[in-house]
Coordinates of N, CA and C and ligand atoms in Angstrom, one line a residue:
M17 N 10.0 -25.0 10.6 CA 9.0 -24.1 10.9 C 8.4 -23.3 9.9
L18 N 9.2 -22.7 9.8 CA 9.2 -21.7 8.5 C 9.0 -22.3 7.1
G19 N 10.1 -23.4 7.0 CA 9.7 -24.4 5.8 C 8.5 -24.8 5.6
N20 N 7.4 -24.8 6.5 CA 6.0 -25.2 6.2 C 5.3 -24.3 5.4
F21 N 5.8 -23.2 5.6 CA 4.6 -21.8 5.2 C 5.5 -21.1 3.9
F22 N 6.7 -21.1 3.7 CA 7.6 -20.5 2.9 C 8.1 -21.5 1.7
K23 N 7.9 -21.5 0.6 CA 8.4 -22.3 -0.4 C 9.1 -21.3 -1.4
K24 N 10.2 -22.3 -1.4 CA 11.0 -21.9 -2.5 C 10.5 -21.7 -4.1
P25 N 10.0 -20.9 -5.0 CA 9.2 -21.8 -6.1 C 10.5 -22.0 -7.0
K26 N 9.6 -23.3 -7.7 CA 10.6 -23.9 -8.5 C 10.9 -23.4 -10.1
D27 N 9.7 -22.2 -10.1 CA 10.4 -21.7 -11.1 C 9.7 -20.5 -10.9
D28 N 9.6 -19.1 -11.5 CA 9.0 -17.8 -11.4 C 7.3 -17.5 -11.5
M29 N 7.0 -18.8 -11.5 CA 5.3 -18.8 -11.9 C 5.1 -18.0 -13.1
G30 N 6.1 -18.4 -14.3 CA 5.8 -17.0 -15.5 C 5.7 -15.9 -15.3
G31 N 7.0 -15.5 -14.6 CA 7.4 -13.9 -14.4 C 6.1 -13.8 -12.9
R32 N 5.9 -14.1 -12.4 CA 5.2 -13.8 -11.4 C 5.7 -13.2 -10.2
I33 N 6.9 -13.9 -10.2 CA 7.7 -13.8 -8.8 C 9.1 -13.3 -9.0
P34 N 9.4 -12.0 -8.5 CA 10.8 -11.4 -8.6 C 11.7 -12.1 -8.1
R35 N 12.8 -11.4 -8.6 CA 13.8 -12.3 -7.9 C 14.0 -11.9 -6.2
G36 N 14.5 -12.9 -6.1 CA 14.9 -12.9 -4.5 C 13.7 -12.7 -3.7
Q37 N 12.7 -13.2 -3.9 CA 11.3 -13.6 -3.2 C 11.4 -14.7 -3.1
T38 N 10.1 -15.2 -1.7 CA 9.9 -16.8 -1.5 C 8.6 -16.6 -1.6
L39 N 7.7 -17.4 -2.0 CA 6.6 -17.7 -1.8 C 5.8 -18.0 -0.2
T40 N 4.5 -17.5 -0.1 CA 3.8 -18.1 1.3 C 2.8 -17.8 1.0
T41 N 1.6 -18.9 1.8 CA 0.6 -18.9 1.7 C -0.1 -18.4 3.1
R42 N 0.9 -18.0 3.9 CA 0.4 -17.2 5.2 C -0.2 -15.8 4.8
F43 N -0.1 -14.8 5.6 CA -0.3 -13.6 5.5 C 0.4 -12.7 6.6
P44 N 1.8 -12.6 6.4 CA 2.8 -12.2 7.4 C 2.4 -10.7 7.8
V45 N 2.3 -10.6 8.9 CA 2.1 -8.9 9.8 C 3.2 -8.2 9.9
L46 N 3.5 -7.2 9.0 CA 4.8 -6.3 9.3 C 4.4 -4.7 9.6
T47 N 4.4 -4.4 10.8 CA 4.1 -3.3 11.3 C 5.4 -2.6 12.0
Y48 N 5.5 -1.3 11.8 CA 6.9 -0.9 12.9 C 5.9 -0.1 13.8
G49 N 5.7 -0.3 14.9 CA 4.8 0.1 16.1 C 4.0 -0.8 16.0
P50 N 3.0 0.0 16.9 CA 1.7 -0.9 17.5 C 0.6 -0.9 16.2
T51 N -0.3 -1.9 16.1 CA -1.5 -2.1 15.4 C -2.3 -1.0 15.8
Q52 N -3.3 -0.1 15.0 CA -4.3 0.7 15.4 C -5.5 0.1 15.5
H53 N -6.0 0.5 16.6 CA -7.7 0.0 16.6 C -8.8 1.3 16.7
Y54 N -9.3 1.1 15.3 CA -10.5 1.9 15.5 C -11.8 1.2 14.5
A55 N -12.7 2.2 15.0 CA -14.4 1.8 14.0 C -14.2 2.3 12.5
P56 N -14.9 1.7 11.5 CA -14.7 2.1 10.4 C -15.2 3.4 10.1
E57 N -16.2 3.8 11.4 CA -17.2 5.2 11.5 C -16.2 6.2 11.5
E58 N -14.9 6.1 12.6 CA -13.7 6.8 12.7 C -12.9 7.2 11.6
V59 N -13.1 6.4 10.5 CA -12.4 6.8 9.2 C -12.1 8.1 8.4
V60 N -11.1 8.6 8.4 CA -11.2 9.6 7.3 C -9.9 9.9 6.8
V61 N -10.3 10.3 5.5 CA -9.3 10.3 4.1 C -9.0 12.0 4.0
R62 N -7.7 12.4 4.7 CA -7.8 14.1 4.1 C -6.9 14.1 3.1
I63 N -7.2 15.2 2.5 CA -7.1 15.5 1.1 C -6.2 17.0 1.4
S64 N -4.9 16.8 1.4 CA -3.9 18.1 1.7 C -2.8 18.3 1.2
G65 N -2.0 19.5 1.1 CA -1.1 20.0 0.1 C -1.5 20.5 -1.0
L66 N -0.8 20.3 -1.9 CA -1.1 20.9 -3.6 C -2.6 20.3 -3.8
A67 N -3.7 20.7 -3.3 CA -4.7 20.0 -3.9 C -5.9 20.8 -3.0
E68 N -7.4 21.0 -3.6 CA -8.5 21.6 -2.7 C -8.2 20.7 -1.5
A69 N -8.3 21.4 -0.4 CA -8.5 20.4 0.7 C -9.8 19.7 1.1
H70 N -10.0 18.7 1.3 CA -11.2 17.6 1.4 C -11.3 16.7 2.1
T71 N -12.1 16.4 2.9 CA -12.1 15.2 3.9 C -13.5 14.3 3.5
F72 N -12.8 12.8 2.9 CA -13.4 11.8 2.9 C -13.8 11.4 4.2
T73 N -15.1 10.9 4.5 CA -15.5 10.2 5.5 C -16.0 8.7 4.9
W74 N -16.0 8.0 6.1 CA -16.4 6.7 5.7 C -17.1 6.4 4.8
A75 N -18.5 7.4 5.2 CA -19.8 7.2 4.5 C -19.5 7.9 3.1
D76 N -18.6 8.8 2.7 CA -18.3 9.3 1.4 C -17.5 8.3 0.6
L77 N -16.6 7.5 1.5 CA -15.7 6.4 0.5 C -16.9 5.4 0.5
M78 N -17.9 4.9 0.8 CA -19.0 3.7 0.9 C -19.5 4.3 -0.3
A79 N -19.8 5.2 -0.4 CA -20.9 5.8 -1.5 C -20.2 6.0 -2.8
L80 N -18.8 5.7 -2.9 CA -18.1 5.6 -4.5 C -18.1 4.2 -5.1
P81 N -17.6 4.0 -6.2 CA -18.0 2.7 -6.5 C -17.0 1.5 -6.0
Q82 N -17.4 0.6 -5.5 CA -16.7 -0.4 -4.6 C -16.1 -1.4 -5.7
T83 N -14.8 -1.7 -6.1 CA -14.2 -2.5 -6.9 C -13.5 -3.6 -6.2
T84 N -13.5 -5.0 -6.7 CA -12.8 -6.1 -6.2 C -12.0 -6.7 -6.9
L85 N -10.6 -6.5 -6.6 CA -9.3 -7.2 -7.7 C -8.8 -8.3 -7.0
T86 N -8.1 -8.8 -7.9 CA -7.3 -10.2 -7.3 C -5.8 -9.9 -7.9
Y87 N -4.5 -9.8 -7.1 CA -3.6 -9.5 -7.8 C -2.1 -10.3 -6.5
D88 N -1.1 -10.1 -6.9 CA 0.0 -10.8 -6.1 C 0.9 -9.5 -5.8
I89 N 1.1 -9.6 -4.2 CA 1.8 -8.6 -3.4 C 3.4 -9.3 -2.9
H90 N 4.5 -8.5 -3.0 CA 5.6 -8.6 -2.7 C 6.2 -7.9 -1.6
C91 N 6.7 -8.2 -0.5 CA 7.5 -7.5 0.6 C 8.7 -7.6 0.4
V92 N 9.5 -6.7 0.8 CA 10.5 -6.1 0.8 C 11.6 -7.4 1.6
T93 N 10.8 -8.0 2.5 CA 11.4 -8.7 3.6 C 11.2 -10.4 2.7
H94 N 11.0 -10.3 1.8 CA 11.1 -11.4 0.7 C 10.1 -12.2 0.8
W95 N 8.9 -12.1 1.0 CA 7.8 -13.3 0.8 C 7.2 -12.4 -0.1
S96 N 6.6 -13.2 -1.0 CA 5.4 -12.5 -1.9 C 4.2 -13.8 -1.5
K97 N 3.1 -13.5 -2.0 CA 1.7 -14.0 -1.8 C 1.1 -13.5 -3.3
L98 N 0.5 -14.5 -3.9 CA -0.1 -14.5 -5.0 C -1.8 -14.5 -4.9
D99 N -2.5 -13.8 -5.7 CA -3.8 -14.2 -5.8 C -4.6 -13.6 -4.4
T100 N -4.2 -12.6 -4.0 CA -4.8 -11.7 -2.9 C -5.9 -11.2 -3.5
T101 N -7.2 -11.1 -2.7 CA -8.1 -10.2 -3.3 C -8.6 -9.1 -2.3
W102 N -8.7 -8.3 -3.0 CA -9.1 -6.7 -2.1 C -10.3 -6.0 -2.5
T103 N -11.0 -5.7 -1.8 CA -12.1 -4.6 -2.3 C -11.9 -3.1 -1.2
G104 N -12.7 -2.4 -2.1 CA -12.4 -0.9 -2.1 C -12.7 0.1 -3.0
V105 N -12.3 1.2 -2.8 CA -12.4 2.2 -3.5 C -11.2 2.6 -4.7
R106 N -11.5 2.7 -6.1 CA -10.1 2.8 -6.5 C -9.7 4.1 -6.2
V107 N -8.1 3.8 -6.3 CA -7.6 5.4 -5.9 C -8.0 6.1 -7.4
T108 N -8.0 6.1 -8.3 CA -8.8 6.8 -9.5 C -10.1 7.1 -9.5
D109 N -10.9 6.4 -8.8 CA -12.7 6.7 -8.6 C -12.4 7.9 -7.6
L110 N -11.7 7.8 -6.6 CA -11.3 9.1 -5.4 C -10.9 10.0 -6.0
M111 N -9.8 9.9 -6.9 CA -9.2 11.4 -7.4 C -10.1 11.7 -8.3
A112 N -11.4 11.2 -8.7 CA -12.0 12.0 -9.6 C -12.7 12.9 -9.1
Q113 N -12.8 13.2 -7.8 CA -13.5 14.1 -6.6 C -12.4 14.8 -6.1
V114 N -11.5 14.9 -6.6 CA -10.4 15.9 -5.9 C -9.7 16.8 -7.2
K115 N -9.4 17.9 -6.9 CA -8.7 19.0 -7.4 C -7.7 19.0 -7.5
L116 N -6.7 18.2 -8.0 CA -5.2 18.7 -7.5 C -4.7 20.0 -8.5
K117 N -3.6 20.4 -7.5 CA -2.9 21.6 -8.2 C -2.1 21.4 -9.2
P118 N -2.0 22.2 -10.5 CA -0.9 21.6 -11.6 C 0.5 21.1 -10.9
E119 N 1.1 21.8 -9.9 CA 2.4 21.4 -9.2 C 2.5 20.3 -8.9
A120 N 1.7 19.5 -8.5 CA 1.5 18.3 -8.0 C 1.9 17.3 -8.5
T121 N 3.0 16.7 -8.1 CA 3.6 15.3 -8.8 C 4.2 14.2 -8.0
H122 N 4.0 14.4 -6.6 CA 4.0 13.1 -5.9 C 2.8 13.4 -4.7
V123 N 3.0 12.1 -3.7 CA 1.9 12.2 -2.9 C 2.6 11.4 -1.9
M124 N 2.6 11.7 -0.2 CA 2.9 11.3 0.7 C 1.5 10.7 1.5
Q125 N 1.4 9.1 1.5 CA 0.6 8.8 2.5 C 1.0 8.9 3.7
H126 N -0.3 9.1 4.7 CA 0.0 9.3 6.2 C -1.0 8.5 6.8
S127 N -0.5 7.4 7.9 CA -1.2 6.4 8.5 C -1.7 7.3 10.1
V128 N -2.4 6.7 10.6 CA -2.8 6.9 11.8 C -1.4 6.0 13.0
G129 N -1.0 6.6 13.7 CA 0.1 6.6 14.5 C 1.5 6.9 13.9
G130 N 1.3 7.6 12.7 CA 2.4 8.6 12.2 C 3.4 7.7 11.2
Y131 N 2.9 6.6 10.4 CA 3.7 5.8 9.3 C 3.5 6.9 8.2
T132 N 4.4 6.7 7.4 CA 4.4 7.8 5.9 C 5.1 6.9 4.7
T133 N 4.7 6.8 3.7 CA 5.5 6.2 2.5 C 5.4 7.3 1.1
N134 N 5.7 7.7 0.3 CA 6.0 8.3 -0.5 C 5.8 7.4 -2.2
L135 N 4.9 8.5 -3.0 CA 4.9 7.9 -4.5 C 4.6 9.0 -5.3
S136 N 5.5 8.5 -6.3 CA 5.1 9.5 -7.3 C 3.4 9.4 -7.9
L137 N 3.1 10.7 -8.6 CA 1.4 10.4 -9.0 C 1.5 9.5 -10.2
D138 N 2.6 9.0 -11.1 CA 2.2 8.1 -12.1 C 2.2 6.6 -11.1
D139 N 3.0 6.5 -10.4 CA 2.7 5.2 -9.7 C 1.4 5.0 -9.0
F140 N 1.1 6.3 -8.3 CA -0.4 6.4 -7.4 C -1.7 6.0 -8.2
M141 N -1.6 6.8 -9.3 CA -2.8 7.0 -10.1 C -3.2 5.7 -11.2
R142 N -2.8 4.3 -10.3 CA -3.1 3.2 -11.5 C -4.3 3.1 -10.8
P143 N -5.1 2.3 -12.1 CA -6.2 1.3 -11.7 C -6.4 0.4 -11.4
E144 N -5.3 -0.3 -10.8 CA -5.2 -1.4 -10.0 C -5.3 -1.0 -8.3
N145 N -4.7 0.1 -8.2 CA -4.6 0.8 -6.9 C -5.6 0.6 -6.2
L146 N -6.0 0.3 -4.7 CA -7.3 0.3 -4.0 C -7.1 1.2 -2.8
L147 N -8.2 2.1 -2.1 CA -8.1 2.0 -1.1 C -8.9 0.8 -0.6
A148 N -8.2 -0.2 0.2 CA -9.3 -1.2 0.5 C -9.5 -1.3 1.9
H149 N -11.0 -2.0 1.7 CA -11.3 -2.1 3.3 C -11.7 -3.6 3.7
S150 N -11.5 -4.3 2.6 CA -11.8 -5.9 2.5 C -10.5 -7.0 2.0
F151 N -10.4 -7.6 2.3 CA -9.4 -8.6 2.1 C -9.9 -10.3 1.8
G152 N -10.2 -10.8 0.8 CA -10.8 -12.3 0.5 C -12.4 -12.2 1.3
G153 N -12.8 -11.2 0.6 CA -14.4 -11.0 0.9 C -14.8 -10.5 2.6
E154 N -13.7 -10.3 3.5 CA -14.2 -10.2 4.9 C -13.6 -8.9 5.3
A155 N -13.9 -8.2 6.2 CA -13.4 -6.8 6.5 C -12.1 -6.8 7.1
L156 N -11.3 -6.2 6.4 CA -9.7 -6.1 7.1 C -9.3 -6.4 8.1
D157 N -8.8 -6.9 8.7 CA -8.2 -6.9 10.1 C -7.4 -5.8 10.5
A158 N -7.4 -5.5 11.5 CA -6.8 -4.4 12.1 C -5.2 -4.3 12.0
E159 N -4.7 -5.6 12.1 CA -3.1 -5.7 12.0 C -2.7 -6.1 10.5
H160 N -3.9 -5.6 9.6 CA -3.4 -5.6 8.1 C -3.9 -4.3 7.6
G161 N -4.0 -3.4 8.3 CA -4.5 -2.2 8.1 C -5.9 -1.6 8.0
G162 N -6.8 -2.4 8.6 CA -8.3 -2.0 8.5 C -8.3 -1.3 9.8
P163 N -9.5 -0.6 9.4 CA -10.8 -0.3 8.6 C -10.1 -0.1 6.9
L164 N -9.2 0.9 6.9 CA -8.7 1.2 5.4 C -7.2 1.5 5.3
R165 N -6.9 0.8 4.7 CA -5.5 0.9 3.9 C -5.0 0.9 2.2
L166 N -4.3 1.6 2.2 CA -3.6 1.7 0.4 C -2.9 0.3 0.2
V167 N -3.4 -0.5 -1.2 CA -2.7 -1.2 -1.7 C -2.5 -0.8 -3.0
V168 N -1.2 -0.9 -3.2 CA -0.4 -0.5 -4.6 C 0.8 -1.6 -4.8
P169 N -0.2 -2.6 -5.4 CA 0.3 -3.6 -5.8 C 1.9 -4.1 -6.9
H170 N 2.2 -3.3 -7.5 CA 3.0 -3.0 -8.2 C 4.4 -2.5 -7.7
L171 N 4.4 -2.1 -6.4 CA 5.4 -1.8 -5.6 C 5.5 -2.9 -4.3
Y172 N 7.0 -2.6 -3.8 CA 7.0 -3.6 -2.4 C 6.0 -3.0 -1.5
F173 N 5.6 -3.9 -0.8 CA 4.4 -3.8 0.0 C 4.6 -2.3 1.2
W174 N 6.0 -2.1 1.3 CA 5.6 -0.9 2.4 C 5.2 0.4 2.0
K175 N 4.9 0.6 0.4 CA 4.4 1.3 -0.2 C 3.0 1.6 0.0
S176 N 2.3 0.2 0.5 CA 1.0 0.3 0.9 C 0.5 0.5 2.2
A177 N 0.5 2.1 2.7 CA 0.1 2.2 3.9 C -1.1 1.8 4.4
K178 N -1.2 1.3 5.8 CA -2.0 0.6 6.5 C -2.7 1.8 7.3
W179 N -3.9 2.0 7.7 CA -4.9 3.0 8.5 C -4.4 4.6 7.8
L180 N -4.9 4.3 6.7 CA -4.3 5.6 6.0 C -5.5 6.4 6.4
T181 N -4.9 7.7 6.6 CA -5.5 8.8 7.0 C -5.3 10.4 6.4
E182 N -4.3 10.2 5.7 CA -4.1 11.6 5.0 C -3.3 11.2 3.9
L183 N -3.7 12.0 2.7 CA -3.0 12.1 1.6 C -2.6 13.5 1.0
E184 N -1.2 13.9 1.2 CA -0.8 15.1 1.0 C 0.1 15.0 -0.5
F185 N -0.5 15.9 -1.1 CA 0.2 16.2 -2.4 C 1.5 17.1 -2.5
M186 N 2.1 16.9 -3.4 CA 4.0 17.9 -3.2 C 4.0 17.9 -4.5
S187 N 5.0 19.0 -4.6 CA 5.7 19.2 -6.0 C 7.2 18.8 -6.2
A188 N 7.4 17.8 -5.2 CA 8.7 17.1 -5.2 C 8.5 15.8 -4.6
D189 N 9.5 14.8 -4.6 CA 9.3 13.7 -4.1 C 9.8 13.9 -2.7
R190 N 9.2 13.5 -1.8 CA 10.1 13.1 -0.5 C 9.9 11.9 0.4
A191 N 11.1 11.7 1.3 CA 11.2 10.2 1.7 C 10.0 10.3 2.7
G192 N 9.5 9.1 2.9 CA 8.7 8.9 4.0 C 9.5 7.9 4.9
F193 N 8.6 7.0 5.8 CA 9.4 6.5 6.9 C 10.5 5.4 6.8
W194 N 10.3 4.5 6.1 CA 11.2 3.7 5.5 C 12.2 4.0 4.6
E195 N 11.7 5.1 3.5 CA 12.5 5.7 2.5 C 13.8 6.5 3.2
K196 N 13.4 7.1 4.6 CA 14.2 7.9 5.5 C 15.3 7.2 5.9
N197 N 14.9 5.9 6.0 CA 16.0 4.7 6.7 C 16.9 4.1 5.8
G198 N 16.3 4.5 4.6 CA 17.8 3.7 3.3 C 16.7 2.8 2.5
Y199 N 15.4 2.9 2.5 CA 14.7 2.4 1.5 C 14.8 2.9 0.3
H200 N 14.5 2.3 -0.8 CA 14.6 3.1 -2.3 C 13.0 4.2 -2.2
M201 N 13.4 5.2 -2.8 CA 12.3 6.0 -3.1 C 11.2 5.6 -4.1
R202 N 11.3 4.6 -4.8 CA 10.3 3.9 -5.5 C 10.0 2.6 -5.1
G203 N 10.7 1.4 -5.2 CA 10.5 0.2 -4.7 C 9.9 -0.8 -5.9
D204 N 10.4 -0.7 -7.1 CA 9.9 -1.9 -7.8 C 10.6 -3.1 -7.3
P205 N 9.3 -4.2 -7.2 CA 10.2 -5.5 -6.8 C 10.8 -6.1 -8.0
F206 N 10.1 -5.7 -9.2 CA 10.8 -6.6 -10.5 C 12.3 -6.2 -10.7
A207 N 12.6 -5.0 -10.2 CA 13.7 -4.3 -10.9 C 14.3 -4.3 -9.2
E208 N 14.1 -5.1 -8.1 CA 14.5 -5.2 -7.0 C 15.3 -3.9 -6.3
Q209 N 14.3 -2.9 -6.3 CA 14.7 -1.5 -5.9 C 14.4 -1.8 -4.4
R210 N 15.1 -2.3 -3.9 CA 15.1 -2.5 -2.3 C 15.5 -1.1 -1.8
Y211 N 16.9 -1.1 -1.4 CA 17.4 0.2 -0.9 C 17.8 1.3 -1.4
D212 N 18.2 2.3 -1.2 CA 18.5 3.7 -1.9 C 19.4 3.6 -2.8
D213 N 20.6 2.4 -2.8 CA 21.7 2.4 -3.6 C 21.3 1.4 -4.8
D214 N 20.1 1.0 -4.8 CA 19.7 -0.5 -5.6 C 19.7 0.3 -7.2
Ligands
MTE23 N1 0.9 2.6 8.8 C1 1.4 1.3 8.5 N2 1.6 1.1 7.1 C2 2.6 0.0 6.8 C3 3.7 -0.4 7.6 C4 3.5 -0.1 8.9 O1 4.3 -0.3 9.5 N3 2.6 1.1 9.3 N4 4.2 -1.5 7.2 C5 4.4 -1.9 5.8 C6 5.4 -2.7 5.3 S1 7.1 -2.6 5.5 C7 4.7 -3.6 4.9 S2 5.7 -4.9 4.3 C8 3.0 -3.9 4.8 C9 3.0 -5.1 5.2 O2 1.2 -5.3 5.3 P1 1.1 -6.5 6.1 O3 1.1 -6.4 7.7 O4 -1.0 -6.5 6.0 O5 1.3 -7.5 5.3 O6 2.6 -2.8 5.0 C10 3.3 -1.5 4.8 N5 2.6 -0.4 5.4
MO24 MO1 7.6 -5.0 4.5

């Protein structure tokens, strides 16, 4: 059954498939806990911690430049999906509106429902990272994090919080939900940084 969807790549597609990954054409859902359901008008992204406090509403986010990007995603549960197309606000465009304190070095993503995941600012402030509201040109399904999720394609997909509601800036790294449960603090798929001892 799974064999219909998960293909062992014949090669690494020119370096696009990290070791230990299998290609899928489906879009698996991976959520710890329930799917969150709420309307776009209810979306807020709060800026907290080592930055000037600020709240972006849905209207604020829609007024920022909208960017569509296509790239590959890699889940630590061993699936990769090529050429996924997302639309949203670039993290760098959002951050142009945020006044960070100089001590800030890391950020914790917080989700509706309590999921958290941490990033260094270097990993966060990349031009390909999106606060995404659409997938393949359609509004992002709730199960995939709609109305709004982060997409950080260069790291394992657990680093991309669904139902994003807060960005907390920090002066040191701190473990989020899966990182406290043994996952790697960074999660580079090409270095196979799956667990904290990898
Ligand atoms: N809020 C929230 N975000 C989350 C998760 C979660 O459980 N809750 N799971 C993470 C994990 S482990 C993965 S692999 C991806 C899965 O995204 P998908 O369900 O759209 O494939 O979301 C990440 N973001
Ligand atoms: Mo995952």
